[in-house]
Short mmCIF file of N, CA and C in Angstrom, two decimals:
data_model
loop_
_atom_site.label_atom_id
_atom_site.label_comp_id
_atom_site.label_asym_id
_atom_site.label_seq_id
_atom_site.Cartn_x
_atom_site.Cartn_y
_atom_site.Cartn_z
N VAL F 1 0.88 -1.09 -0.06
CA VAL F 1 -0.04 0.04 -0.01
C VAL F 1 0.81 1.22 0.10
N GLU F 2 0.64 2.25 -0.90
CA GLU F 2 1.36 3.38 -0.97
C GLU F 2 0.91 4.44 0.14
N ALA F 3 1.78 4.91 0.88
CA ALA F 3 1.56 5.78 2.00
C ALA F 3 1.34 7.17 1.30
N SER F 4 0.61 7.86 2.19
CA SER F 4 0.37 9.50 2.12
C SER F 4 1.69 10.19 1.79
N PRO F 5 1.76 11.06 0.84
CA PRO F 5 3.08 11.69 0.65
C PRO F 5 3.30 12.74 1.88
N ASN F 6 4.53 13.04 2.07
CA ASN F 6 4.97 13.95 3.18
C ASN F 6 4.17 15.01 3.41
N LYS F 7 3.86 15.70 2.26
CA LYS F 7 3.15 17.05 2.42
C LYS F 7 1.91 16.88 2.85
N ALA F 8 1.29 15.72 2.99
CA ALA F 8 -0.15 15.56 3.41
C ALA F 8 -0.31 15.63 4.92
N PHE F 9 0.86 15.63 5.79
CA PHE F 9 0.74 16.04 6.99
C PHE F 9 0.21 17.42 7.45
N LEU F 10 0.45 18.29 6.75
CA LEU F 10 -0.17 19.55 7.02
C LEU F 10 -1.58 19.62 7.12
N PRO F 11 -2.41 19.10 5.86
CA PRO F 11 -3.89 19.17 6.11
C PRO F 11 -4.34 18.32 7.03
N THR F 12 -3.57 17.16 7.31
CA THR F 12 -4.04 16.31 8.37
C THR F 12 -4.11 16.92 9.76
N PHE F 13 -2.88 17.73 9.90
CA PHE F 13 -2.84 18.41 11.15
C PHE F 13 -3.78 19.63 11.38
N LEU F 14 -4.02 20.33 10.27
CA LEU F 14 -4.99 21.45 10.39
C LEU F 14 -6.39 21.05 10.51
N LYS F 15 -6.76 19.92 10.07
CA LYS F 15 -8.10 19.38 10.23
C LYS F 15 -8.64 19.30 11.61
N GLY F 16 -7.67 19.08 12.65
CA GLY F 16 -8.17 19.18 14.01
C GLY F 16 -8.02 20.42 14.75
N ILE F 17 -7.97 21.52 14.01
CA ILE F 17 -7.71 22.85 14.68
C ILE F 17 -9.00 23.33 15.46
N VAL F 18 -10.01 23.08 14.85
CA VAL F 18 -11.21 23.65 15.58
C VAL F 18 -11.52 22.85 16.85
N PRO F 19 -11.53 21.42 16.95
CA PRO F 19 -11.65 20.90 18.29
C PRO F 19 -10.65 21.37 19.32
N MET F 20 -9.51 21.41 18.67
CA MET F 20 -8.39 21.77 19.62
C MET F 20 -8.52 23.25 20.29
N VAL F 21 -9.10 24.22 19.36
CA VAL F 21 -9.33 25.37 19.93
C VAL F 21 -10.46 25.32 21.03
N VAL F 22 -11.53 24.70 20.75
CA VAL F 22 -12.55 24.53 21.79
C VAL F 22 -12.01 23.97 22.94
N LEU F 23 -11.28 22.92 22.78
CA LEU F 23 -10.69 22.27 24.05
C LEU F 23 -9.70 23.26 24.90
N PHE F 24 -9.06 24.00 24.10
CA PHE F 24 -8.05 24.95 24.67
C PHE F 24 -8.98 26.07 25.56
N CYS F 25 -9.83 26.58 24.92
CA CYS F 25 -10.67 27.60 25.43
C CYS F 25 -11.35 26.99 26.65
N SER F 26 -11.82 25.90 26.69
CA SER F 26 -12.34 25.16 28.01
C SER F 26 -11.40 25.07 28.93
N ALA F 27 -10.24 24.74 28.65
CA ALA F 27 -9.03 24.80 29.69
C ALA F 27 -8.89 26.07 30.29
N VAL F 28 -8.88 26.98 29.51
CA VAL F 28 -8.64 28.45 29.94
C VAL F 28 -9.77 28.92 30.86
N ILE F 29 -10.92 28.66 30.42
CA ILE F 29 -12.08 28.96 31.29
C ILE F 29 -12.13 28.24 32.63
N PHE F 30 -11.85 27.10 32.49
CA PHE F 30 -11.73 25.98 33.87
C PHE F 30 -10.59 26.74 34.65
N GLY F 31 -9.56 27.01 34.15
CA GLY F 31 -8.49 27.68 34.89
C GLY F 31 -8.82 29.06 35.45
N LEU F 32 -9.50 29.74 34.77
CA LEU F 32 -9.82 31.17 35.47
C LEU F 32 -10.95 30.80 36.39
N ILE F 33 -11.90 29.98 36.23
CA ILE F 33 -12.89 29.71 37.26
C ILE F 33 -12.20 29.35 38.64
N PHE F 34 -11.13 28.38 38.50
CA PHE F 34 -10.72 27.75 39.58
C PHE F 34 -9.32 28.55 39.93
N GLU F 35 -8.87 29.61 39.26
CA GLU F 35 -7.68 30.44 39.50
C GLU F 35 -6.43 29.44 39.45
N SER F 36 -6.25 28.85 38.37
CA SER F 36 -5.10 27.87 38.32
C SER F 36 -4.46 28.01 37.06
N THR F 37 -3.52 28.86 36.92
CA THR F 37 -2.78 29.03 35.63
C THR F 37 -1.93 27.82 35.35
N ASP F 38 -1.35 27.14 36.42
CA ASP F 38 -0.54 25.77 36.18
C ASP F 38 -1.36 24.88 35.40
N PHE F 39 -2.72 24.89 35.77
CA PHE F 39 -3.62 23.91 35.13
C PHE F 39 -3.79 24.27 33.55
N VAL F 40 -3.92 25.47 33.27
CA VAL F 40 -4.11 25.93 31.86
C VAL F 40 -2.99 25.59 31.16
N LEU F 41 -1.78 25.78 31.68
CA LEU F 41 -0.50 25.53 30.87
C LEU F 41 -0.27 24.01 30.81
N LEU F 42 -0.68 23.16 31.87
CA LEU F 42 -0.50 21.69 31.67
C LEU F 42 -1.33 21.14 30.61
N MET F 43 -2.72 21.67 30.72
CA MET F 43 -3.70 21.01 29.78
C MET F 43 -3.33 21.68 28.43
N SER F 44 -2.89 22.76 28.16
CA SER F 44 -2.66 23.18 26.82
C SER F 44 -1.52 22.35 26.25
N ALA F 45 -0.54 22.20 27.09
CA ALA F 45 0.67 21.19 26.64
C ALA F 45 0.25 19.90 26.30
N LEU F 46 -0.54 19.28 27.18
CA LEU F 46 -1.16 18.04 26.95
C LEU F 46 -2.03 17.86 25.76
N LEU F 47 -2.98 18.86 25.51
CA LEU F 47 -3.88 19.07 24.29
C LEU F 47 -2.92 19.08 23.03
N LEU F 48 -2.02 19.82 23.03
CA LEU F 48 -1.18 20.00 21.91
C LEU F 48 -0.39 18.66 21.53
N LEU F 49 0.35 18.11 22.65
CA LEU F 49 0.86 16.71 22.26
C LEU F 49 0.10 15.73 21.73
N VAL F 50 -1.17 15.55 22.31
CA VAL F 50 -2.22 14.59 21.79
C VAL F 50 -2.56 14.77 20.42
N TRP F 51 -2.86 16.30 20.14
CA TRP F 51 -3.11 16.66 18.88
C TRP F 51 -2.07 16.28 17.90
N VAL F 52 -0.81 16.65 18.14
CA VAL F 52 0.31 16.25 17.12
C VAL F 52 0.42 14.77 16.94
N ILE F 53 0.29 13.99 18.29
CA ILE F 53 0.40 12.48 17.96
C ILE F 53 -0.62 11.89 17.19
N LEU F 54 -1.96 12.44 17.36
CA LEU F 54 -3.15 11.96 16.63
C LEU F 54 -2.96 12.30 15.08
N ALA F 55 -2.43 13.53 14.78
CA ALA F 55 -2.23 13.90 13.36
C ALA F 55 -1.06 13.23 12.70
N VAL F 56 -0.12 12.65 13.47
CA VAL F 56 0.97 11.84 12.98
C VAL F 56 0.27 10.33 12.64
N PHE F 57 -0.30 9.90 13.51
CA PHE F 57 -0.85 8.49 13.36
C PHE F 57 -1.77 8.42 12.31
N SER F 58 -2.66 9.54 12.20
CA SER F 58 -3.53 9.61 11.11
C SER F 58 -3.00 9.77 9.83
N TYR F 59 -2.03 10.55 9.60
CA TYR F 59 -1.31 10.71 8.33
C TYR F 59 -0.55 9.63 8.14
N LYS F 60 0.05 8.78 9.12
CA LYS F 60 0.84 7.47 8.63
C LYS F 60 -0.10 6.44 8.29
N ALA F 61 -1.31 6.52 8.89
CA ALA F 61 -2.27 5.23 8.58
C ALA F 61 -2.82 5.23 7.26
N LYS F 62 -2.99 6.35 6.64
CA LYS F 62 -3.58 6.44 5.26
C LYS F 62 -2.84 5.99 4.10
N GLY F 63 -3.38 5.12 3.27
CA GLY F 63 -2.71 4.67 2.09
C GLY F 63 -3.66 4.13 1.10
N ILE F 64 -3.19 4.00 -0.17
CA ILE F 64 -4.01 3.34 -1.22
C ILE F 64 -3.09 2.58 -2.09
N ASN F 65 -3.68 1.51 -2.75
CA ASN F 65 -2.94 0.80 -3.74
C ASN F 65 -3.91 0.52 -4.83
N ILE F 66 -3.63 1.05 -6.14
CA ILE F 66 -4.37 0.74 -7.22
C ILE F 66 -3.80 -0.31 -8.02
N ARG F 67 -4.62 -1.33 -8.21
CA ARG F 67 -4.20 -2.57 -9.12
C ARG F 67 -5.02 -2.56 -10.29
N GLU F 68 -4.80 -3.62 -11.13
CA GLU F 68 -5.46 -3.49 -12.30
C GLU F 68 -6.97 -3.71 -12.18
N ASP F 69 -7.56 -4.53 -11.31
CA ASP F 69 -8.78 -4.90 -11.06
C ASP F 69 -9.47 -4.48 -9.71
N ARG F 70 -8.54 -4.00 -8.88
CA ARG F 70 -9.09 -3.60 -7.60
C ARG F 70 -8.40 -2.51 -6.89
N LEU F 71 -9.05 -1.80 -5.89
CA LEU F 71 -8.45 -0.79 -5.27
C LEU F 71 -8.38 -1.14 -3.60
N THR F 72 -7.32 -0.88 -3.13
CA THR F 72 -7.11 -1.05 -1.61
C THR F 72 -6.92 0.34 -0.97
N VAL F 73 -7.58 0.60 0.04
CA VAL F 73 -7.53 1.70 0.86
C VAL F 73 -7.15 1.30 2.35
N ALA F 74 -6.22 1.86 2.75
CA ALA F 74 -5.68 1.70 4.23
C ALA F 74 -6.12 2.84 5.04
N THR F 75 -6.81 2.52 6.19
CA THR F 75 -7.09 3.45 7.26
C THR F 75 -6.83 3.09 8.63
N GLY F 76 -7.05 3.91 9.72
CA GLY F 76 -7.37 3.34 10.95
C GLY F 76 -6.00 3.83 11.84
N ILE F 77 -6.27 4.60 12.90
CA ILE F 77 -5.35 5.21 13.85
C ILE F 77 -5.00 4.01 14.80
N LEU F 78 -6.06 3.42 15.59
CA LEU F 78 -5.76 2.58 16.61
C LEU F 78 -5.62 1.17 15.97
N SER F 79 -6.53 0.81 15.05
CA SER F 79 -6.48 -0.46 14.50
C SER F 79 -6.25 -0.46 12.93
N ARG F 80 -5.40 -1.14 12.36
CA ARG F 80 -5.22 -0.89 10.81
C ARG F 80 -6.41 -1.56 10.09
N ARG F 81 -6.99 -0.81 9.13
CA ARG F 81 -8.00 -1.37 8.37
C ARG F 81 -7.83 -1.34 6.96
N PHE F 82 -8.04 -2.39 6.19
CA PHE F 82 -7.76 -2.47 4.70
C PHE F 82 -9.21 -2.58 4.15
N ILE F 83 -9.55 -1.85 3.15
CA ILE F 83 -10.73 -2.02 2.39
C ILE F 83 -10.34 -2.38 0.91
N ILE F 84 -10.57 -3.59 0.64
CA ILE F 84 -10.09 -4.06 -0.81
C ILE F 84 -11.23 -4.15 -1.47
N VAL F 85 -11.64 -3.47 -2.55
CA VAL F 85 -12.88 -3.39 -3.41
C VAL F 85 -12.51 -3.58 -4.94
N PRO F 86 -13.25 -4.52 -5.68
CA PRO F 86 -12.99 -4.39 -6.86
C PRO F 86 -13.65 -3.27 -7.59
N PHE F 87 -12.96 -2.82 -8.72
CA PHE F 87 -13.45 -1.70 -9.39
C PHE F 87 -14.92 -1.79 -9.85
N SER F 88 -15.27 -3.10 -10.10
CA SER F 88 -16.90 -3.36 -10.41
C SER F 88 -17.74 -2.95 -9.40
N LYS F 89 -17.31 -2.88 -8.12
CA LYS F 89 -18.12 -2.48 -6.95
C LYS F 89 -18.05 -1.03 -6.61
N VAL F 90 -17.02 -0.18 -7.35
CA VAL F 90 -17.00 1.11 -6.93
C VAL F 90 -18.13 1.91 -7.70
N GLN F 91 -19.11 2.54 -6.98
CA GLN F 91 -20.21 3.17 -7.35
C GLN F 91 -19.83 4.62 -7.72
N MET F 92 -18.92 5.24 -6.90
CA MET F 92 -18.59 6.79 -7.23
C MET F 92 -17.35 7.19 -6.62
N LEU F 93 -16.61 8.01 -7.05
CA LEU F 93 -15.41 8.60 -6.48
C LEU F 93 -15.62 9.97 -6.31
N THR F 94 -15.60 10.55 -5.04
CA THR F 94 -15.76 12.02 -4.81
C THR F 94 -14.31 12.54 -4.32
N VAL F 95 -13.91 13.57 -5.20
CA VAL F 95 -12.66 14.21 -4.89
C VAL F 95 -12.70 15.62 -4.39
N LYS F 96 -12.01 15.95 -3.48
CA LYS F 96 -12.24 17.43 -3.02
C LYS F 96 -10.84 17.97 -2.64
N SER F 97 -11.03 19.15 -2.64
CA SER F 97 -9.68 19.92 -2.18
C SER F 97 -9.96 21.38 -1.72
N GLY F 98 -9.27 21.59 -0.60
CA GLY F 98 -9.52 23.03 0.02
C GLY F 98 -8.35 23.71 -0.45
N PRO F 99 -8.20 25.00 0.29
CA PRO F 99 -7.16 25.88 -0.15
C PRO F 99 -5.69 25.33 0.09
N VAL F 100 -5.61 24.87 1.45
CA VAL F 100 -4.44 24.26 1.71
C VAL F 100 -3.82 23.19 0.75
N CYS F 101 -4.82 22.23 0.57
CA CYS F 101 -4.58 21.12 -0.33
C CYS F 101 -4.23 21.60 -1.68
N LYS F 102 -4.91 22.67 -2.23
CA LYS F 102 -4.61 23.14 -3.45
C LYS F 102 -3.19 23.74 -3.68
N HIS F 103 -2.88 24.38 -2.63
CA HIS F 103 -1.50 24.99 -2.49
C HIS F 103 -0.42 23.87 -2.51
N LEU F 104 -0.78 22.69 -1.83
CA LEU F 104 0.29 21.77 -1.68
C LEU F 104 0.18 20.79 -2.96
N GLY F 105 -0.78 20.84 -3.85
CA GLY F 105 -0.99 19.94 -4.87
C GLY F 105 -1.59 18.68 -4.51
N LEU F 106 -2.51 18.58 -3.50
CA LEU F 106 -3.12 17.40 -2.99
C LEU F 106 -4.58 17.46 -3.28
N ARG F 107 -5.24 16.25 -3.17
CA ARG F 107 -6.73 16.05 -3.10
C ARG F 107 -6.94 15.01 -1.99
N SER F 108 -8.26 14.99 -1.55
CA SER F 108 -8.67 13.96 -0.72
C SER F 108 -10.03 13.37 -1.39
N GLY F 109 -10.47 12.33 -0.89
CA GLY F 109 -11.71 11.78 -1.58
C GLY F 109 -12.38 10.64 -0.70
N VAL F 110 -13.48 10.27 -1.24
CA VAL F 110 -14.25 9.39 -0.69
C VAL F 110 -14.73 8.44 -1.91
N VAL F 111 -14.52 6.99 -1.54
CA VAL F 111 -14.90 5.99 -2.61
C VAL F 111 -16.26 5.43 -2.03
N SER F 112 -17.33 5.46 -2.81
CA SER F 112 -18.61 4.98 -2.58
C SER F 112 -18.55 3.53 -3.26
N VAL F 113 -19.05 2.60 -2.33
CA VAL F 113 -18.93 1.09 -2.80
C VAL F 113 -20.44 0.67 -2.82
N LEU F 114 -20.64 -0.13 -3.95
CA LEU F 114 -22.00 -0.88 -3.87
C LEU F 114 -22.01 -2.04 -2.85
N SER F 115 -22.71 -1.75 -1.89
CA SER F 115 -22.58 -2.85 -0.65
C SER F 115 -23.90 -2.56 0.11
N SER F 116 -24.33 -3.59 0.72
CA SER F 116 -25.31 -3.51 1.56
C SER F 116 -25.04 -3.37 3.09
N GLN F 117 -23.68 -3.24 3.27
CA GLN F 117 -23.11 -3.16 4.62
C GLN F 117 -23.26 -1.54 5.06
N ILE F 118 -23.03 -1.22 6.05
CA ILE F 118 -23.14 0.04 6.81
C ILE F 118 -22.10 1.10 6.26
N ASN F 119 -20.93 0.49 6.04
CA ASN F 119 -19.81 1.33 5.66
C ASN F 119 -19.62 1.30 4.15
N GLN F 120 -20.51 2.05 3.53
CA GLN F 120 -20.43 2.17 2.17
C GLN F 120 -19.49 3.23 1.51
N ASN F 121 -19.24 4.44 2.23
CA ASN F 121 -18.51 5.58 1.97
C ASN F 121 -17.07 5.30 2.66
N ASN F 122 -16.00 5.19 1.98
CA ASN F 122 -14.54 5.07 2.60
C ASN F 122 -13.64 6.09 2.13
N LYS F 123 -13.25 6.81 3.14
CA LYS F 123 -12.45 8.08 3.07
C LYS F 123 -11.05 7.45 2.61
N ILE F 124 -10.43 8.37 1.70
CA ILE F 124 -9.19 8.30 1.17
C ILE F 124 -8.45 9.41 1.68
N GLY F 125 -7.10 9.25 2.18
CA GLY F 125 -6.34 10.51 2.62
C GLY F 125 -6.00 11.37 1.57
N TYR F 126 -4.87 12.03 1.82
CA TYR F 126 -4.57 13.23 0.96
C TYR F 126 -3.44 12.54 -0.04
N PHE F 127 -3.57 12.71 -1.39
CA PHE F 127 -2.72 12.19 -2.27
C PHE F 127 -2.69 13.28 -3.53
N ALA F 128 -1.72 12.89 -4.24
CA ALA F 128 -1.67 13.66 -5.63
C ALA F 128 -2.74 13.54 -6.46
N PRO F 129 -3.27 14.46 -7.13
CA PRO F 129 -4.42 14.39 -8.18
C PRO F 129 -4.24 13.17 -9.05
N GLU F 130 -2.94 12.92 -9.50
CA GLU F 130 -2.84 11.89 -10.40
C GLU F 130 -3.26 10.46 -9.84
N GLN F 131 -3.17 10.26 -8.60
CA GLN F 131 -3.67 9.13 -8.07
C GLN F 131 -5.17 8.82 -8.22
N PHE F 132 -5.85 9.97 -7.88
CA PHE F 132 -7.44 10.02 -8.18
C PHE F 132 -7.70 9.97 -9.63
N LYS F 133 -6.91 10.43 -10.39
CA LYS F 133 -7.12 10.30 -11.90
C LYS F 133 -6.99 8.84 -12.35
N LYS F 134 -6.01 8.06 -11.86
CA LYS F 134 -5.87 6.79 -12.06
C LYS F 134 -7.09 5.92 -11.70
N ILE F 135 -7.61 6.29 -10.38
CA ILE F 135 -8.69 5.69 -9.81
C ILE F 135 -9.96 5.89 -10.90
N GLU F 136 -10.15 7.08 -11.19
CA GLU F 136 -11.26 7.56 -11.99
C GLU F 136 -11.21 6.73 -13.51
N GLU F 137 -10.00 6.76 -14.18
CA GLU F 137 -9.72 6.02 -15.25
C GLU F 137 -10.19 4.45 -15.15
N LYS F 138 -9.65 3.96 -14.01
CA LYS F 138 -9.96 2.42 -13.81
C LYS F 138 -11.57 2.16 -13.62
N ILE F 139 -12.23 3.09 -12.90
CA ILE F 139 -13.60 3.06 -12.78
C ILE F 139 -14.28 3.11 -14.05
N GLN F 140 -13.96 4.11 -14.99
CA GLN F 140 -14.54 4.25 -16.33
C GLN F 140 -14.19 3.09 -17.13
N GLN F 141 -12.89 2.65 -17.14
CA GLN F 141 -12.60 1.57 -17.92
C GLN F 141 -13.18 0.33 -17.64
N TYR F 142 -13.52 0.11 -16.33
CA TYR F 142 -14.36 -1.17 -15.85
C TYR F 142 -15.85 -0.90 -16.24
N GLU F 143 -16.37 0.28 -16.13
CA GLU F 143 -17.67 0.51 -16.52
C GLU F 143 -17.90 0.26 -17.95
N SER F 144 -16.90 0.67 -18.95
CA SER F 144 -17.06 0.38 -20.18
C SER F 144 -16.93 -1.17 -20.89
N ILE F 145 -16.80 -1.92 -20.07
CA ILE F 145 -16.71 -3.37 -20.40
C ILE F 145 -18.15 -3.95 -20.63
N ASP F 146 -18.28 -4.58 -21.84
CA ASP F 146 -19.59 -5.13 -22.12
C ASP F 146 -19.73 -6.62 -21.53
N TRP F 147 -20.64 -6.62 -20.49
CA TRP F 147 -20.77 -7.73 -19.90
C TRP F 147 -21.86 -8.69 -20.43
N SER F 148 -22.40 -8.33 -21.57
CA SER F 148 -23.65 -9.24 -22.13
C SER F 148 -23.01 -10.08 -22.94
N ILE F 149 -21.58 -10.40 -23.21
CA ILE F 149 -21.17 -11.22 -23.93
C ILE F 149 -21.13 -12.63 -23.38
#
């Protein structure tokens, strides 16, 4: 499985900024209420450390492998998860890119799988647009096969 490129760490890191700001503000308010600046500093340092560790694990856990007939998507921070799906079962590929990703030349996406299971939409991490183009071409190639023969 091909791992996320190095520059994919930044958008992964920035994705958690809103919850971190909320937690930091909560720690500050708690520290002001109980008049404990040591608590605020300790909690802020702890939150920052946890945020960085989770961002690194999330970045390292993402991966894709594009084969002739199937796509493998690797995810999972605490437990590694591999989704192996034949291109015949891929219903849709959604590709998105925010301002940071555009600047870094990255895209993220979701693969929708034809399945009766609960997890039909599988997130793909941050990769180069060429990777998503390959997936799109494989989906189109597989759709163009005449199965009535």
